[in-house]
mmCIF file of C-alpha atoms in Angstrom:
data_model
loop_
_atom_site.group_PDB
_atom_site.id
_atom_site.type_symbol
_atom_site.label_atom_id
_atom_site.label_comp_id
_atom_site.label_asym_id
_atom_site.label_seq_id
_atom_site.Cartn_x
_atom_site.Cartn_y
_atom_site.Cartn_z
ATOM 1 C CA UNK A 205 -0.285 0.079 0.028
ATOM 2 C CA UNK A 206 1.306 3.186 -0.947
ATOM 3 C CA UNK A 207 0.467 6.908 0.353
ATOM 4 C CA UNK A 208 1.707 9.295 -2.030
ATOM 5 C CA UNK A 209 5.268 8.181 -2.320
ATOM 6 C CA UNK A 210 5.158 6.500 1.207
ATOM 7 C CA UNK A 211 5.488 2.893 0.660
ATOM 8 C CA UNK A 212 3.905 1.087 3.429
ATOM 9 C CA UNK A 213 4.067 -2.658 2.070
ATOM 10 C CA UNK A 214 1.280 -5.232 1.962
ATOM 11 C CA UNK A 215 -1.278 -5.130 4.416
ATOM 12 C CA UNK A 216 0.072 -2.470 6.714
ATOM 13 C CA UNK A 217 -0.743 -2.094 10.510
ATOM 14 C CA UNK A 218 -0.635 1.495 12.025
ATOM 15 C CA UNK A 219 -0.925 2.810 15.094
ATOM 16 C CA UNK A 220 -4.088 5.146 15.466
ATOM 17 C CA UNK A 221 -3.896 8.755 16.556
ATOM 18 C CA UNK A 222 -5.146 9.062 20.218
ATOM 19 C CA UNK A 223 -5.074 12.060 22.517
ATOM 20 C CA UNK A 224 -3.032 11.759 25.433
ATOM 21 C CA UNK A 225 -1.791 8.418 24.171
ATOM 22 C CA UNK A 226 0.595 8.774 21.315
ATOM 23 C CA UNK A 227 3.347 10.533 22.667
ATOM 24 C CA UNK A 228 6.536 10.480 21.018
ATOM 25 C CA UNK A 229 7.871 7.576 23.368
ATOM 26 C CA UNK A 230 4.736 5.205 22.692
ATOM 27 C CA UNK A 231 4.851 5.987 18.945
ATOM 28 C CA UNK A 232 8.586 4.961 18.658
ATOM 29 C CA UNK A 233 7.946 1.734 20.818
ATOM 30 C CA UNK A 234 5.058 0.714 18.349
ATOM 31 C CA UNK A 235 7.091 1.477 15.506
ATOM 32 C CA UNK A 236 9.844 -0.835 16.965
ATOM 33 C CA UNK A 237 7.202 -3.597 17.214
ATOM 34 C CA UNK A 238 6.092 -3.190 13.871
ATOM 35 C CA UNK A 239 3.572 -0.415 13.189
ATOM 36 C CA UNK A 240 3.986 0.565 9.562
ATOM 37 C CA UNK A 241 2.981 3.993 10.558
ATOM 38 C CA UNK A 242 2.307 5.877 13.692
ATOM 39 C CA UNK A 243 0.274 9.162 14.011
ATOM 40 C CA UNK A 244 0.599 11.816 16.738
ATOM 41 C CA UNK A 245 -2.185 12.951 19.161
ATOM 42 C CA UNK A 246 -4.353 15.569 17.377
ATOM 43 C CA UNK A 247 -3.380 19.054 17.332
ATOM 44 C CA UNK A 248 -5.865 21.718 17.379
ATOM 45 C CA UNK A 249 -5.495 23.920 14.440
ATOM 46 C CA UNK A 250 -6.604 27.416 16.226
ATOM 47 C CA UNK A 251 -4.349 26.519 19.217
ATOM 48 C CA UNK A 252 -1.443 25.971 16.987
ATOM 49 C CA UNK A 253 -1.877 29.066 15.262
ATOM 50 C CA UNK A 254 -2.235 30.929 18.544
ATOM 51 C CA UNK A 255 1.205 29.219 19.414
ATOM 52 C CA UNK A 256 0.139 27.449 22.478
ATOM 53 C CA UNK A 257 3.195 25.991 23.679
ATOM 54 C CA UNK A 258 1.448 22.460 24.891
ATOM 55 C CA UNK A 259 0.194 22.385 21.395
ATOM 56 C CA UNK A 260 3.472 23.093 19.463
ATOM 57 C CA UNK A 261 5.255 20.397 21.596
ATOM 58 C CA UNK A 262 3.150 17.885 19.893
ATOM 59 C CA UNK A 263 4.772 18.711 16.728
ATOM 60 C CA UNK A 264 8.113 17.027 17.818
ATOM 61 C CA UNK A 265 9.200 13.994 15.534
ATOM 62 C CA UNK A 266 11.838 11.483 16.117
ATOM 63 C CA UNK A 267 13.148 10.567 12.922
ATOM 64 C CA UNK A 268 13.543 6.803 14.162
ATOM 65 C CA UNK A 269 9.539 6.884 14.554
ATOM 66 C CA UNK A 270 8.934 7.361 10.668
ATOM 67 C CA UNK A 271 6.877 7.250 8.518
ATOM 68 C CA UNK A 272 4.765 9.481 10.963
ATOM 69 C CA UNK A 273 1.607 11.530 10.283
ATOM 70 C CA UNK A 274 0.845 14.662 12.141
ATOM 71 C CA UNK A 275 -2.988 14.928 12.730
ATOM 72 C CA UNK A 276 -4.849 18.062 12.965
ATOM 73 C CA UNK A 277 -8.627 19.400 13.559
ATOM 74 C CA UNK A 278 -10.696 22.488 13.539
ATOM 75 C CA UNK A 279 -13.572 23.911 12.129
ATOM 76 C CA UNK A 280 -12.455 27.179 10.872
ATOM 77 C CA UNK A 281 -10.888 26.847 6.992
ATOM 78 C CA UNK A 282 -8.328 29.582 7.588
ATOM 79 C CA UNK A 283 -7.078 28.403 10.791
ATOM 80 C CA UNK A 284 -6.544 24.930 9.329
ATOM 81 C CA UNK A 285 -4.848 26.079 6.158
ATOM 82 C CA UNK A 286 -2.363 28.054 8.350
ATOM 83 C CA UNK A 287 -1.946 25.168 10.860
ATOM 84 C CA UNK A 288 -1.355 22.568 8.008
ATOM 85 C CA UNK A 289 1.529 24.993 6.639
ATOM 86 C CA UNK A 290 3.138 25.115 10.070
ATOM 87 C CA UNK A 291 2.873 21.344 10.443
ATOM 88 C CA UNK A 292 4.516 21.010 7.016
ATOM 89 C CA UNK A 293 7.355 22.841 8.375
ATOM 90 C CA UNK A 294 7.738 20.287 11.415
ATOM 91 C CA UNK A 295 8.541 17.668 8.775
ATOM 92 C CA UNK A 296 6.236 14.687 9.028
ATOM 93 C CA UNK A 297 5.609 12.300 6.226
ATOM 94 C CA UNK A 298 1.803 13.308 5.849
ATOM 95 C CA UNK A 299 -0.817 15.429 7.529
ATOM 96 C CA UNK A 300 -3.918 13.834 8.479
ATOM 97 C CA UNK A 301 -7.168 15.619 8.942
ATOM 98 C CA UNK A 302 -9.431 14.613 12.095
ATOM 99 C CA UNK A 303 -12.999 14.384 10.977
ATOM 100 C CA UNK A 304 -13.754 11.532 13.553
ATOM 101 C CA UNK A 305 -13.160 12.598 17.162
ATOM 102 C CA UNK A 306 -16.475 12.088 18.922
ATOM 103 C CA UNK A 307 -15.939 13.663 22.343
ATOM 104 C CA UNK A 308 -18.292 16.562 23.056
ATOM 105 C CA UNK A 309 -15.609 19.195 23.389
ATOM 106 C CA UNK A 310 -14.435 18.621 19.715
ATOM 107 C CA UNK A 311 -17.590 17.073 17.867
ATOM 108 C CA UNK A 312 -19.775 19.419 19.858
ATOM 109 C CA UNK A 313 -18.267 22.535 18.806
ATOM 110 C CA UNK A 314 -18.249 21.393 15.025
ATOM 111 C CA UNK A 315 -14.768 19.863 14.824
ATOM 112 C CA UNK A 316 -13.731 16.465 14.302
ATOM 113 C CA UNK A 317 -16.743 13.977 14.006
ATOM 114 C CA UNK A 318 -18.996 17.428 14.253
ATOM 115 C CA UNK A 319 -17.904 18.052 10.775
ATOM 116 C CA UNK A 320 -20.140 15.200 9.742
ATOM 117 C CA UNK A 321 -22.909 17.435 10.157
ATOM 118 C CA UNK A 322 -21.565 20.136 7.822
ATOM 119 C CA UNK A 323 -20.348 18.278 4.605
ATOM 120 C CA UNK A 324 -19.944 21.303 2.593
ATOM 121 C CA UNK A 325 -17.473 22.623 5.090
ATOM 122 C CA UNK A 326 -15.647 19.500 5.343
ATOM 123 C CA UNK A 327 -15.053 19.158 1.561
ATOM 124 C CA UNK A 328 -14.087 22.925 1.655
ATOM 125 C CA UNK A 329 -11.589 22.636 4.456
ATOM 126 C CA UNK A 330 -10.198 19.340 2.892
ATOM 127 C CA UNK A 331 -9.701 20.915 -0.506
ATOM 128 C CA UNK A 332 -8.002 23.870 1.029
ATOM 129 C CA UNK A 333 -5.749 21.929 3.008
ATOM 130 C CA UNK A 334 -4.731 19.842 -0.050
ATOM 131 C CA UNK A 335 -3.871 22.833 -2.065
ATOM 132 C CA UNK A 336 -1.889 24.540 0.876
ATOM 133 C CA UNK A 337 0.648 21.947 1.088
ATOM 134 C CA UNK A 338 2.911 19.619 -0.801
ATOM 135 C CA UNK A 339 2.699 16.638 1.492
ATOM 136 C CA UNK A 340 0.101 13.750 1.122
ATOM 137 C CA UNK A 341 -3.016 14.904 2.955
ATOM 138 C CA UNK A 342 -5.224 12.145 4.403
ATOM 139 C CA UNK A 343 -8.543 11.955 6.074
ATOM 140 C CA UNK A 344 -9.703 9.985 9.368
ATOM 141 C CA UNK A 345 -13.450 9.906 9.802
ATOM 142 C CA UNK A 346 -16.421 7.782 11.064
ATOM 143 C CA UNK A 347 -19.357 5.988 9.122
ATOM 144 C CA UNK A 348 -21.565 8.908 10.047
ATOM 145 C CA UNK A 349 -23.109 11.206 12.541
ATOM 146 C CA UNK A 350 -25.741 8.542 13.751
ATOM 147 C CA UNK A 351 -27.201 5.389 12.776
ATOM 148 C CA UNK A 352 -29.958 7.372 10.592
ATOM 149 C CA UNK A 353 -26.896 8.884 8.687
ATOM 150 C CA UNK A 354 -24.326 6.463 7.523
ATOM 151 C CA UNK A 355 -23.086 8.343 4.657
ATOM 152 C CA UNK A 356 -19.544 7.235 4.474
ATOM 153 C CA UNK A 357 -20.146 5.307 1.154
ATOM 154 C CA UNK A 358 -21.316 8.662 -0.688
ATOM 155 C CA UNK A 359 -18.643 10.848 1.291
ATOM 156 C CA UNK A 360 -15.741 8.831 0.557
ATOM 157 C CA UNK A 361 -15.510 9.559 -3.187
ATOM 158 C CA UNK A 362 -16.461 13.523 -2.620
ATOM 159 C CA UNK A 363 -13.420 13.417 -0.255
ATOM 160 C CA UNK A 364 -11.295 11.714 -2.779
ATOM 161 C CA UNK A 365 -12.302 14.196 -5.261
ATOM 162 C CA UNK A 366 -10.676 16.874 -2.936
ATOM 163 C CA UNK A 367 -7.338 15.341 -3.471
ATOM 164 C CA UNK A 368 -6.642 13.296 -0.139
ATOM 165 C CA UNK A 369 -4.116 10.387 -0.794
ATOM 166 C CA UNK A 370 -5.892 7.981 1.629
ATOM 167 C CA UNK A 371 -8.906 7.584 3.844
ATOM 168 C CA UNK A 372 -9.257 6.145 7.200
ATOM 169 C CA UNK A 373 -12.946 4.977 8.529
ATOM 170 C CA UNK A 374 -13.592 4.049 11.844
ATOM 171 C CA UNK A 375 -16.618 1.643 11.969
ATOM 172 C CA UNK A 376 -18.746 3.752 14.237
ATOM 173 C CA UNK A 377 -20.908 6.597 14.059
ATOM 174 C CA UNK A 378 -20.426 9.885 16.158
ATOM 175 C CA UNK A 379 -23.388 9.094 18.343
ATOM 176 C CA UNK A 380 -21.865 5.396 19.075
ATOM 177 C CA UNK A 381 -18.762 7.240 20.416
ATOM 178 C CA UNK A 382 -16.691 3.889 21.579
ATOM 179 C CA UNK A 383 -19.655 1.680 22.528
ATOM 180 C CA UNK A 384 -20.853 -1.306 20.824
ATOM 181 C CA UNK A 385 -19.232 -3.453 18.200
ATOM 182 C CA UNK A 386 -17.503 -1.542 15.238
ATOM 183 C CA UNK A 387 -19.310 -2.047 12.107
ATOM 184 C CA UNK A 388 -16.982 -2.900 8.892
ATOM 185 C CA UNK A 389 -19.566 -3.688 6.424
ATOM 186 C CA UNK A 390 -19.535 -0.079 4.971
ATOM 187 C CA UNK A 391 -15.837 0.285 5.185
ATOM 188 C CA UNK A 392 -15.744 -2.863 2.836
ATOM 189 C CA UNK A 393 -18.491 -1.259 0.563
ATOM 190 C CA UNK A 394 -16.296 2.021 0.504
ATOM 191 C CA UNK A 395 -13.378 -0.189 -0.592
ATOM 192 C CA UNK A 396 -15.277 -2.219 -3.186
ATOM 193 C CA UNK A 397 -16.602 1.088 -4.888
ATOM 194 C CA UNK A 398 -15.007 1.313 -8.339
ATOM 195 C CA UNK A 399 -14.960 5.063 -8.048
ATOM 196 C CA UNK A 400 -12.497 4.643 -4.981
ATOM 197 C CA UNK A 401 -8.773 4.787 -6.337
ATOM 198 C CA UNK A 402 -6.994 5.803 -3.101
ATOM 199 C CA UNK A 403 -6.160 3.505 -0.025
ATOM 200 C CA UNK A 404 -8.876 2.530 2.234
ATOM 201 C CA UNK A 405 -7.843 1.966 5.894
ATOM 202 C CA UNK A 406 -9.837 0.212 8.402
ATOM 203 C CA UNK A 407 -10.157 1.008 12.170
ATOM 204 C CA UNK A 408 -12.201 -0.324 15.222
ATOM 205 C CA UNK A 409 -12.174 -3.206 17.427
ATOM 206 C CA UNK A 410 -9.052 -4.827 16.289
ATOM 207 C CA UNK A 411 -7.247 -6.438 19.207
ATOM 208 C CA UNK A 412 -5.919 -9.640 18.143
ATOM 209 C CA UNK A 413 -3.880 -11.002 15.421
ATOM 210 C CA UNK A 414 -6.872 -13.351 14.208
ATOM 211 C CA UNK A 415 -9.049 -10.238 13.976
ATOM 212 C CA UNK A 416 -6.493 -8.478 12.162
ATOM 213 C CA UNK A 417 -6.514 -11.223 9.398
ATOM 214 C CA UNK A 418 -10.015 -11.405 9.527
ATOM 215 C CA UNK A 419 -10.755 -7.911 8.380
ATOM 216 C CA UNK A 420 -8.366 -7.607 5.775
ATOM 217 C CA UNK A 421 -9.923 -11.004 4.073
ATOM 218 C CA UNK A 422 -13.456 -10.073 4.702
ATOM 219 C CA UNK A 423 -13.378 -6.378 3.721
ATOM 220 C CA UNK A 424 -10.600 -5.951 1.464
ATOM 221 C CA UNK A 425 -8.958 -2.862 3.125
ATOM 222 C CA UNK A 426 -5.564 -1.818 2.291
ATOM 223 C CA UNK A 427 -4.551 -1.276 5.747
ATOM 224 C CA UNK A 428 -5.826 -1.156 9.240
ATOM 225 C CA UNK A 429 -5.104 0.996 12.353
ATOM 226 C CA UNK A 430 -5.026 -0.090 15.723
ATOM 227 C CA UNK A 431 -5.908 2.227 18.626
ATOM 228 C CA UNK A 432 -7.289 1.112 21.826
ATOM 229 C CA UNK A 433 -6.029 -2.195 21.445
ATOM 230 C CA UNK A 434 -2.423 -0.960 21.370
ATOM 231 C CA UNK A 435 -3.057 0.724 24.868
ATOM 232 C CA UNK A 436 -0.781 -0.928 27.400
ATOM 233 C CA UNK A 437 0.011 -3.301 24.782
ATOM 234 C CA UNK A 438 2.549 -2.041 22.444
ATOM 235 C CA UNK A 439 3.562 -5.455 21.578
ATOM 236 C CA UNK A 440 0.230 -6.103 19.672
ATOM 237 C CA UNK A 441 1.940 -4.875 16.229
ATOM 238 C CA UNK A 442 4.546 -7.696 16.845
ATOM 239 C CA UNK A 443 1.865 -10.411 17.093
ATOM 240 C CA UNK A 444 -0.544 -8.981 14.342
ATOM 241 C CA UNK A 445 2.374 -8.454 11.909
ATOM 242 C CA UNK A 446 3.738 -11.894 12.477
ATOM 243 C CA UNK A 447 0.347 -13.495 12.102
ATOM 244 C CA UNK A 448 -0.109 -11.625 8.737
ATOM 245 C CA UNK A 449 3.328 -12.825 7.482
ATOM 246 C CA UNK A 450 3.479 -16.065 8.681
ATOM 247 C CA UNK A 451 -0.080 -17.528 9.545
ATOM 248 C CA UNK A 452 1.065 -17.767 13.335
ATOM 249 C CA UNK A 453 2.018 -15.810 16.267
ATOM 250 C CA UNK A 454 4.521 -16.468 19.005
ATOM 251 C CA UNK A 455 3.730 -14.043 22.121
ATOM 252 C CA UNK A 456 6.595 -11.845 23.325
ATOM 253 C CA UNK A 457 8.219 -13.361 26.336
ATOM 254 C CA UNK A 458 6.508 -12.068 29.765
ATOM 255 C CA UNK A 459 9.881 -10.582 30.446
ATOM 256 C CA UNK A 460 10.269 -8.219 27.263
ATOM 257 C CA UNK A 461 6.594 -7.037 27.966
ATOM 258 C CA UNK A 462 7.788 -6.170 31.351
ATOM 259 C CA UNK A 463 10.705 -4.462 30.033
ATOM 260 C CA UNK A 464 8.485 -2.368 27.341
ATOM 261 C CA UNK A 465 6.376 -1.277 30.215
ATOM 262 C CA UNK A 466 9.363 -0.090 32.353
ATOM 263 C CA UNK A 467 10.681 1.658 29.202
ATOM 264 C CA UNK A 468 7.455 3.586 29.008
ATOM 265 C CA UNK A 469 7.481 4.622 32.730
ATOM 266 C CA UNK A 470 10.737 5.888 32.419
ATOM 267 C CA UNK A 471 10.353 7.869 29.438
ATOM 268 C CA UNK A 472 7.114 9.191 30.158
ATOM 269 C CA UNK A 473 8.812 10.426 33.187
ATOM 270 C CA UNK A 474 11.743 11.867 31.408
ATOM 271 C CA UNK A 475 9.578 13.604 29.037
ATOM 272 C CA UNK A 476 7.320 15.343 31.528
ATOM 273 C CA UNK A 477 8.372 15.113 35.137
ATOM 274 C CA UNK A 478 8.093 12.394 37.527
ATOM 275 C CA UNK A 479 4.593 13.181 39.086
ATOM 276 C CA UNK A 480 3.048 14.095 35.605
ATOM 277 C CA UNK A 481 4.843 11.197 33.869
ATOM 278 C CA UNK A 482 3.287 8.792 36.259
ATOM 279 C CA UNK A 483 -0.123 9.991 35.962
ATOM 280 C CA UNK A 484 0.209 9.909 32.022
ATOM 281 C CA UNK A 485 1.346 6.120 32.253
ATOM 282 C CA UNK A 486 -1.636 5.051 34.406
ATOM 283 C CA UNK A 487 -3.895 4.571 31.616
ATOM 284 C CA UNK A 488 -1.459 1.904 29.926
ATOM 285 C CA UNK A 489 -1.162 0.209 33.408
ATOM 286 C CA UNK A 490 -4.756 0.029 33.791
ATOM 287 C CA UNK A 491 -5.212 -1.188 30.475
ATOM 288 C CA UNK A 492 -2.417 -3.609 29.962
ATOM 289 C CA UNK A 493 -3.680 -7.336 29.270
ATOM 290 C CA UNK A 494 -0.581 -8.578 30.900
ATOM 291 C CA UNK A 495 -2.250 -8.154 34.378
ATOM 292 C CA UNK A 496 -5.563 -9.378 33.218
ATOM 293 C CA UNK A 497 -6.965 -12.380 35.187
ATOM 294 C CA UNK A 498 -4.156 -12.311 37.787
ATOM 295 C CA UNK A 499 -5.605 -14.128 41.137
ATOM 296 C CA UNK A 500 -6.105 -11.654 44.271
ATOM 297 C CA UNK A 501 -4.671 -8.761 42.241
ATOM 298 C CA UNK A 502 -7.146 -6.338 43.186
ATOM 299 C CA UNK A 503 -5.287 -4.667 45.991
ATOM 300 C CA UNK A 504 -2.034 -4.599 44.149
ATOM 301 C CA UNK A 505 -3.732 -3.121 41.257
ATOM 302 C CA UNK A 506 -4.998 -0.222 43.474
ATOM 303 C CA UNK A 507 -1.494 0.180 45.060
ATOM 304 C CA UNK A 508 0.169 0.264 41.272
ATOM 305 C CA UNK A 509 -2.556 2.872 40.122
ATOM 306 C CA UNK A 510 -1.909 5.049 43.156
ATOM 307 C CA UNK A 511 1.837 5.239 43.154
ATOM 308 C CA UNK A 512 3.430 8.590 42.956
ATOM 309 C CA UNK A 513 6.787 7.999 42.624
ATOM 310 C CA UNK A 514 9.221 6.244 40.050
ATOM 311 C CA UNK A 515 10.559 4.068 43.061
ATOM 312 C CA UNK A 516 7.352 3.160 44.450
ATOM 313 C CA UNK A 517 5.880 2.381 40.928
ATOM 314 C CA UNK A 518 9.089 0.244 39.842
ATOM 315 C CA UNK A 519 9.120 -1.737 43.359
ATOM 316 C CA UNK A 520 5.551 -2.651 42.713
ATOM 317 C CA UNK A 521 5.970 -3.423 39.253
ATOM 318 C CA UNK A 522 8.984 -5.883 40.132
ATOM 319 C CA UNK A 523 6.725 -7.386 42.826
ATOM 320 C CA UNK A 524 4.255 -8.095 40.245
ATOM 321 C CA UNK A 525 6.736 -9.949 38.063
ATOM 322 C CA UNK A 526 8.256 -11.743 40.780
ATOM 323 C CA UNK A 527 5.184 -12.973 42.137
ATOM 324 C CA UNK A 528 3.156 -14.085 39.199
ATOM 325 C CA UNK A 529 5.478 -14.393 36.340
ATOM 326 C CA UNK A 530 8.773 -15.441 38.493
#
């Protein structure tokens, strides 16, 4: 699969953009584990234009994580164009436009998935951004606003006509948020549409190697994105990529998984500071399948998620490894 001149190989598996998750360390680890391309946290166009420091920091890219995309969102066409030019200067491999974020503070203000209620503006923004930059521009969106308005099969060709180089579709509507099961049927229909010449990437509920192979086979997509399935489980890319290539997968040794978790903790602290770095990593510790199903784990889990220093957290992680995996 190619996006512009970026060759991602056959059946690429990519890391989806996730706010407060896809920081530089996490992206690099996922890339090392096999992610064909990684995406930054989404960047507010208006905050970027206003030079908000916390937003500008999201543009930092480590060359080791390439190919990498920076994702932007917003509702004002002029701000989106200006932000796209600023992002291009940061040197990503492509620019992605977020038309899929369902959270109220974004979609409720008309950005992200909110654009699914104003298709003319969505198309105008897309065309303007494509014309403003020389990098490939892609779009990530959803099936539609709600179950009565699943418009992606009509919308996809119109976005293609705006000049985008690929489209990613999350198999839910905005009203579903992240509930229920992702529906890949319309993603498959979009891919099968003879009008579609750009890559179609599917996203939603890919949490196992078997499911990854299944959606490639059933729906014919060019690539897939893994989002929440990678939180606390960066090694999912290792498992999925091995299964797609060999028809089998050998789980990473538990010691290697603990090493990746410890690395995330350290790099999160190094990037921010001890207190906030630990707060940031708690989402991964809470979600990791490594600790699922451990007997009599509740009190240890509470201690782990309440730890406030690197030494305290490191001691608890070592205790878990020795007690349950030693």
